[in-house]
XYZ file of C-alpha atoms in Angstrom:
372
model
C -5.689 153.212 128.316
C -5.686 151.905 124.769
C -2.445 151.847 122.832
C -1.005 154.187 120.380
C -1.871 152.523 116.626
C 0.499 152.848 113.833
C -0.722 153.758 110.548
C 0.775 149.640 110.244
C -0.355 148.326 113.595
C 0.518 148.143 117.090
C 2.955 150.448 118.315
C 6.972 149.173 118.604
C 8.531 150.032 121.658
C 12.213 148.817 122.064
C 13.275 148.488 125.719
C 17.160 148.224 126.338
C 17.453 146.960 130.380
C 20.410 144.999 131.323
C 17.899 143.966 134.705
C 15.440 140.074 133.892
C 13.915 141.742 136.635
C 13.236 145.385 135.073
C 12.461 143.267 131.454
C 9.648 141.113 132.816
C 7.875 143.861 134.456
C 8.179 146.734 131.603
C 6.844 143.743 129.285
C 4.010 142.803 130.936
C 2.189 146.222 131.823
C 2.996 146.895 127.871
C 1.699 143.657 126.959
C -1.269 143.524 128.503
C -2.051 146.797 126.076
C -1.325 144.533 123.118
C 1.980 146.607 122.036
C 4.797 145.524 120.347
C 7.681 145.058 122.843
C 10.570 144.672 121.645
C 13.832 143.721 124.466
C 17.893 144.368 124.498
C 20.746 143.194 127.029
C 23.249 144.737 126.075
C 24.164 148.410 124.551
C 25.209 146.733 121.030
C 21.869 144.705 120.876
C 20.162 147.343 121.918
C 21.567 149.186 118.982
C 21.161 146.523 116.548
C 17.464 146.375 117.318
C 17.602 150.207 117.124
C 18.527 149.589 113.712
C 16.853 147.005 112.638
C 13.597 147.425 113.314
C 12.985 150.732 113.789
C 10.341 151.249 116.576
C 8.409 154.026 117.640
C 9.770 154.671 120.853
C 12.376 153.572 123.297
C 13.139 152.876 127.031
C 16.262 152.533 128.071
C 18.229 152.281 131.345
C 22.016 154.276 131.487
C 23.599 151.363 133.647
C 24.789 149.447 130.551
C 27.335 146.588 131.475
C 28.842 147.066 127.610
C 28.683 150.650 127.602
C 27.586 153.912 128.812
C 24.091 154.183 128.177
C 24.334 157.911 127.798
C 26.728 157.177 124.692
C 23.523 154.856 123.446
C 21.192 157.112 123.580
C 23.302 159.787 121.091
C 23.734 157.186 118.363
C 20.438 156.539 118.293
C 19.544 160.142 117.941
C 22.243 161.292 115.687
C 19.807 158.314 113.731
C 16.936 158.718 113.675
C 15.960 162.120 115.960
C 12.722 161.737 115.521
C 12.135 158.790 117.640
C 11.458 159.575 121.673
C 13.609 157.848 124.051
C 12.810 157.633 127.489
C 15.601 157.094 129.931
C 14.815 154.940 132.741
C 17.257 155.577 136.086
C 16.912 155.640 140.041
C 16.308 159.045 141.045
C 19.101 161.626 140.394
C 18.472 165.193 139.269
C 22.219 165.410 137.731
C 21.797 161.887 135.675
C 18.134 162.819 134.274
C 19.750 166.873 133.442
C 22.688 164.862 131.752
C 19.905 162.778 129.886
C 18.059 165.517 128.483
C 21.375 167.460 127.677
C 21.968 164.573 125.593
C 18.465 164.370 124.088
C 16.500 162.186 126.064
C 12.876 163.009 125.329
C 11.553 161.895 129.210
C 13.229 160.954 132.270
C 11.058 158.147 134.389
C 12.702 157.410 137.324
C 12.340 153.435 139.507
C 10.893 152.092 140.717
C 8.177 151.450 138.350
C 4.478 152.478 138.308
C 1.781 150.904 135.953
C -0.272 153.507 135.115
C 2.883 156.430 135.712
C 4.677 154.574 132.864
C 1.537 154.147 130.393
C 0.664 157.641 131.004
C 4.532 158.448 129.929
C 4.301 156.006 127.323
C 1.372 157.209 125.351
C 2.139 160.738 125.559
C 5.949 160.265 124.184
C 4.161 158.086 121.413
C 2.144 161.156 120.325
C 4.917 163.536 120.492
C 7.233 160.914 118.434
C 3.713 160.154 115.512
C 3.990 164.474 115.352
C 7.627 164.171 115.071
C 7.698 162.012 112.486
C 5.464 163.179 110.355
C 7.627 166.139 110.370
C 10.333 164.729 109.307
C 9.051 162.633 106.887
C 7.449 166.049 105.446
C 11.022 167.801 105.614
C 13.147 164.942 104.004
C 9.661 164.807 101.418
C 10.564 168.083 100.428
C 13.913 167.982 100.484
C 13.967 165.406 98.094
C 11.772 167.109 96.143
C 14.217 170.630 95.383
C 16.845 168.429 95.171
C 15.098 165.845 91.903
C 13.467 169.609 90.597
C 17.584 171.097 91.350
C 18.642 168.023 88.970
C 15.978 168.110 86.254
C 16.783 172.051 85.957
C 20.411 170.966 85.547
C 19.478 168.498 82.977
C 17.465 170.814 81.064
C 19.806 173.699 81.017
C 22.507 170.939 79.913
C 19.791 170.393 76.933
C 19.801 174.022 75.714
C 22.935 174.618 75.639
C 25.416 171.733 74.727
C 25.587 170.458 71.520
C 27.476 167.559 72.169
C 24.236 164.703 72.704
C 26.582 162.268 73.955
C 28.234 165.311 77.174
C 24.621 165.712 77.219
C 23.907 161.767 77.637
C 26.643 161.102 80.240
C 25.822 164.475 82.433
C 21.377 163.294 82.822
C 23.088 160.154 83.585
C 25.132 161.043 86.406
C 22.530 163.688 87.822
C 20.150 160.592 87.905
C 22.839 158.063 89.382
C 23.452 160.766 91.771
C 20.006 161.805 92.789
C 18.741 158.804 93.010
C 21.824 156.919 94.761
C 21.482 154.831 91.964
C 25.029 152.110 90.527
C 24.661 151.701 86.859
C 23.136 153.646 84.177
C 22.785 153.413 79.861
C 20.483 154.800 77.139
C 19.774 152.918 73.538
C 18.350 155.059 70.900
C 16.354 154.128 68.812
C 17.532 153.528 65.283
C 14.574 151.986 63.103
C 13.100 149.351 64.782
C 16.925 148.795 66.754
C 17.965 150.250 70.100
C 21.728 151.701 69.878
C 23.382 151.730 72.664
C 24.976 154.882 72.868
C 26.288 156.155 76.316
C 26.366 154.623 79.916
C 27.283 155.499 83.260
C 28.411 153.003 86.385
C 28.568 149.617 84.489
C 30.883 147.349 85.451
C 33.865 146.565 81.981
C 32.225 143.041 81.420
C 28.238 144.523 81.169
C 29.679 147.241 79.161
C 31.726 145.254 76.345
C 28.725 142.696 75.889
C 25.184 145.135 75.957
C 27.749 147.655 72.997
C 28.393 143.832 70.897
C 24.957 143.117 71.914
C 22.328 144.218 68.247
C 19.584 144.549 70.638
C 15.909 145.066 69.163
C 12.604 147.322 70.098
C 9.954 143.853 69.582
C 12.635 141.721 71.382
C 9.927 139.452 73.508
C 11.721 141.035 76.215
C 9.946 144.200 76.433
C 6.628 143.794 74.389
C 5.371 144.985 77.730
C 7.039 148.431 78.069
C 5.467 149.229 74.485
C 2.738 151.267 75.723
C 4.480 152.386 78.576
C 4.769 156.059 78.993
C 6.438 155.942 82.408
C 9.701 154.017 84.664
C 8.621 150.769 84.826
C 10.691 148.226 87.394
C 12.413 145.863 85.000
C 11.731 141.858 86.190
C 14.465 139.912 84.187
C 13.625 136.993 86.959
C 9.879 137.288 84.420
C 12.274 137.423 81.437
C 10.108 141.271 80.589
C 13.005 143.983 80.594
C 16.183 144.858 79.767
C 19.691 144.325 79.891
C 20.572 145.252 82.908
C 17.511 142.769 84.857
C 19.686 139.826 83.918
C 22.938 141.347 84.827
C 24.148 139.648 88.211
C 24.233 141.590 90.932
C 21.470 144.203 90.451
C 18.827 144.373 93.081
C 16.891 146.794 91.225
C 16.644 148.365 87.473
C 14.076 150.111 85.988
C 12.887 150.694 82.057
C 11.793 153.945 81.425
C 11.100 154.843 77.868
C 12.225 158.018 76.775
C 9.228 160.304 74.893
C 8.728 163.027 73.283
C 7.097 164.912 70.857
C 4.912 161.393 70.433
C 7.605 159.022 69.443
C 10.010 156.804 70.784
C 13.409 158.010 70.614
C 15.291 155.566 73.070
C 14.791 153.821 76.289
C 17.018 154.980 79.252
C 18.051 151.471 82.160
C 18.682 152.026 85.841
C 19.949 149.794 88.320
C 21.158 149.432 91.481
C 22.452 147.136 93.895
C 19.361 147.431 96.312
C 15.748 147.388 95.794
C 15.041 150.593 95.781
C 13.377 152.092 98.965
C 10.946 154.688 97.657
C 9.714 153.273 94.454
C 6.809 155.116 93.262
C 8.780 158.377 94.343
C 11.609 157.088 92.043
C 10.043 155.949 89.535
C 8.373 159.085 89.033
C 11.464 160.922 88.885
C 12.692 158.313 86.746
C 9.216 159.236 84.118
C 10.899 163.045 84.672
C 14.372 162.699 83.541
C 13.518 159.784 80.292
C 11.003 162.836 79.332
C 14.560 165.202 79.451
C 16.558 162.578 77.809
C 14.086 162.790 75.345
C 13.320 166.252 74.325
C 17.993 165.954 74.062
C 17.398 163.559 71.386
C 14.897 165.159 70.105
C 16.289 168.272 69.889
C 19.510 167.248 68.410
C 17.940 164.615 65.773
C 16.244 168.275 64.835
C 19.171 170.258 64.906
C 21.208 167.313 62.786
C 18.144 167.390 59.737
C 18.326 171.247 60.080
C 21.910 171.353 59.559
C 21.180 168.911 56.498
C 18.802 170.578 55.295
C 21.354 174.225 55.332
C 23.724 172.443 53.248
C 21.531 171.393 50.865
C 19.895 174.858 50.612
C 23.391 176.386 50.250
C 24.685 173.264 47.232
C 21.284 174.163 45.266
C 22.316 178.086 45.091
C 25.786 177.680 44.700
C 24.784 175.475 42.101
C 22.528 177.880 40.348
C 25.186 181.068 40.539
C 27.425 178.993 39.106
C 24.918 177.887 36.083
C 24.584 181.842 36.152
C 27.662 183.429 36.594
C 29.882 181.110 34.449
C 30.438 179.364 30.590
C 32.680 177.235 31.810
C 30.885 173.975 31.986
C 34.385 172.378 33.721
C 33.937 175.293 36.087
C 30.544 174.524 36.697
C 30.987 170.323 37.198
C 33.497 170.422 39.654
C 32.034 173.458 41.173
C 29.147 171.584 41.787
C 30.944 168.279 42.526
C 33.156 169.501 45.778
C 29.999 170.987 47.395
C 27.552 168.103 46.835
C 30.516 165.818 48.333
C 30.414 168.695 51.285
C 26.379 167.610 51.695
C 26.321 164.253 51.712
C 30.031 163.310 53.377
C 32.384 161.306 51.566
C 36.227 162.143 50.009
C 35.800 160.538 47.073
C 33.546 160.978 44.086
C 33.610 160.816 40.440
C 30.556 162.799 37.197
C 30.058 160.228 34.257
C 28.405 161.222 31.096
C 26.919 159.870 28.648
C 28.851 160.060 25.195
C 25.560 159.518 22.613
C 28.025 158.989 19.220
C 29.995 156.359 21.415
C 26.859 154.715 23.038
C 29.095 154.735 26.861
C 29.726 156.287 30.016
C 32.775 158.865 30.642
C 34.464 160.299 33.174
C 34.525 163.946 33.471
C 34.709 164.977 36.543
C 36.744 163.263 39.772
C 37.149 164.459 43.132
C 40.218 162.780 45.341
C 41.986 159.565 44.730
C 39.115 157.876 41.835
C 41.332 157.297 38.983
C 39.293 156.679 35.477
């Protein structure tokens, strides 16, 4: 008889029984097969060990001093339905039926026969491993579906919304919700500087200090990320990371370069109070979300540039029309000044013309409150 080996070592079995003689007997039987055995003598202690140590199988005596064993059975199955539970109890058809109805995987009547118990343990461990694989596969598929929907939502927002700030806020909402994180901030790259543009979930003191501080892409702490194209864990303890990695209270931070069209558009940093449970999977998700945010930034800049070009072309067109349709120089110059102020976004301005006879500049056109 050989114990079922898990990927990370011997199978872990939790035995919950208030009878020290039964515990000693079960420990002796399972110990010979090199199983890792955990024990508890009460329902409260048993549930605590079950939650903390995640056993591969539970042997449960229903007669416990501090709680009904059937209630404990239900609690454990609600938390990890894939974990097999074998109920230990004196022979009783009524008790066996009640246990199976509450979710027990097997029922073993005392007294204990070593070989018979080992057969039942191994059989249920194999069933548990199959159930665990099925559970993990289902959970992974659900996680992937949820995050695909989040990515689609971010992409949809980026394509429909013209307000960049709205796009970034929605993208961060999706990120925090999907990955169960606590805070996020987006820095937009302007030259060599990183300007904080939007944030979510940050305490007021941290948000205030970050928005006042000027951050540069060539800061020493960000140098390790210059050649990185995907989400990476940020390490404030090694002085290699973003601002959130050095903020008090975050157990996990990650930095996401926002890359699109071969260009860095900014940086997303996220943080959580607890360390990530499935780090590789979450970093992949952050990388994908970062690409969507980068595309939104690129599209916003493209729209901004296109709008500026349209205004410039309209200015040239109107100036040409004015020159060919009006002989009044004052009207021509005023039209050109008005359109120029619209394009460059100013409220006041003036046009000075050279007086060659007097050798000086003379105010010819004034807009707004400019006075000569």
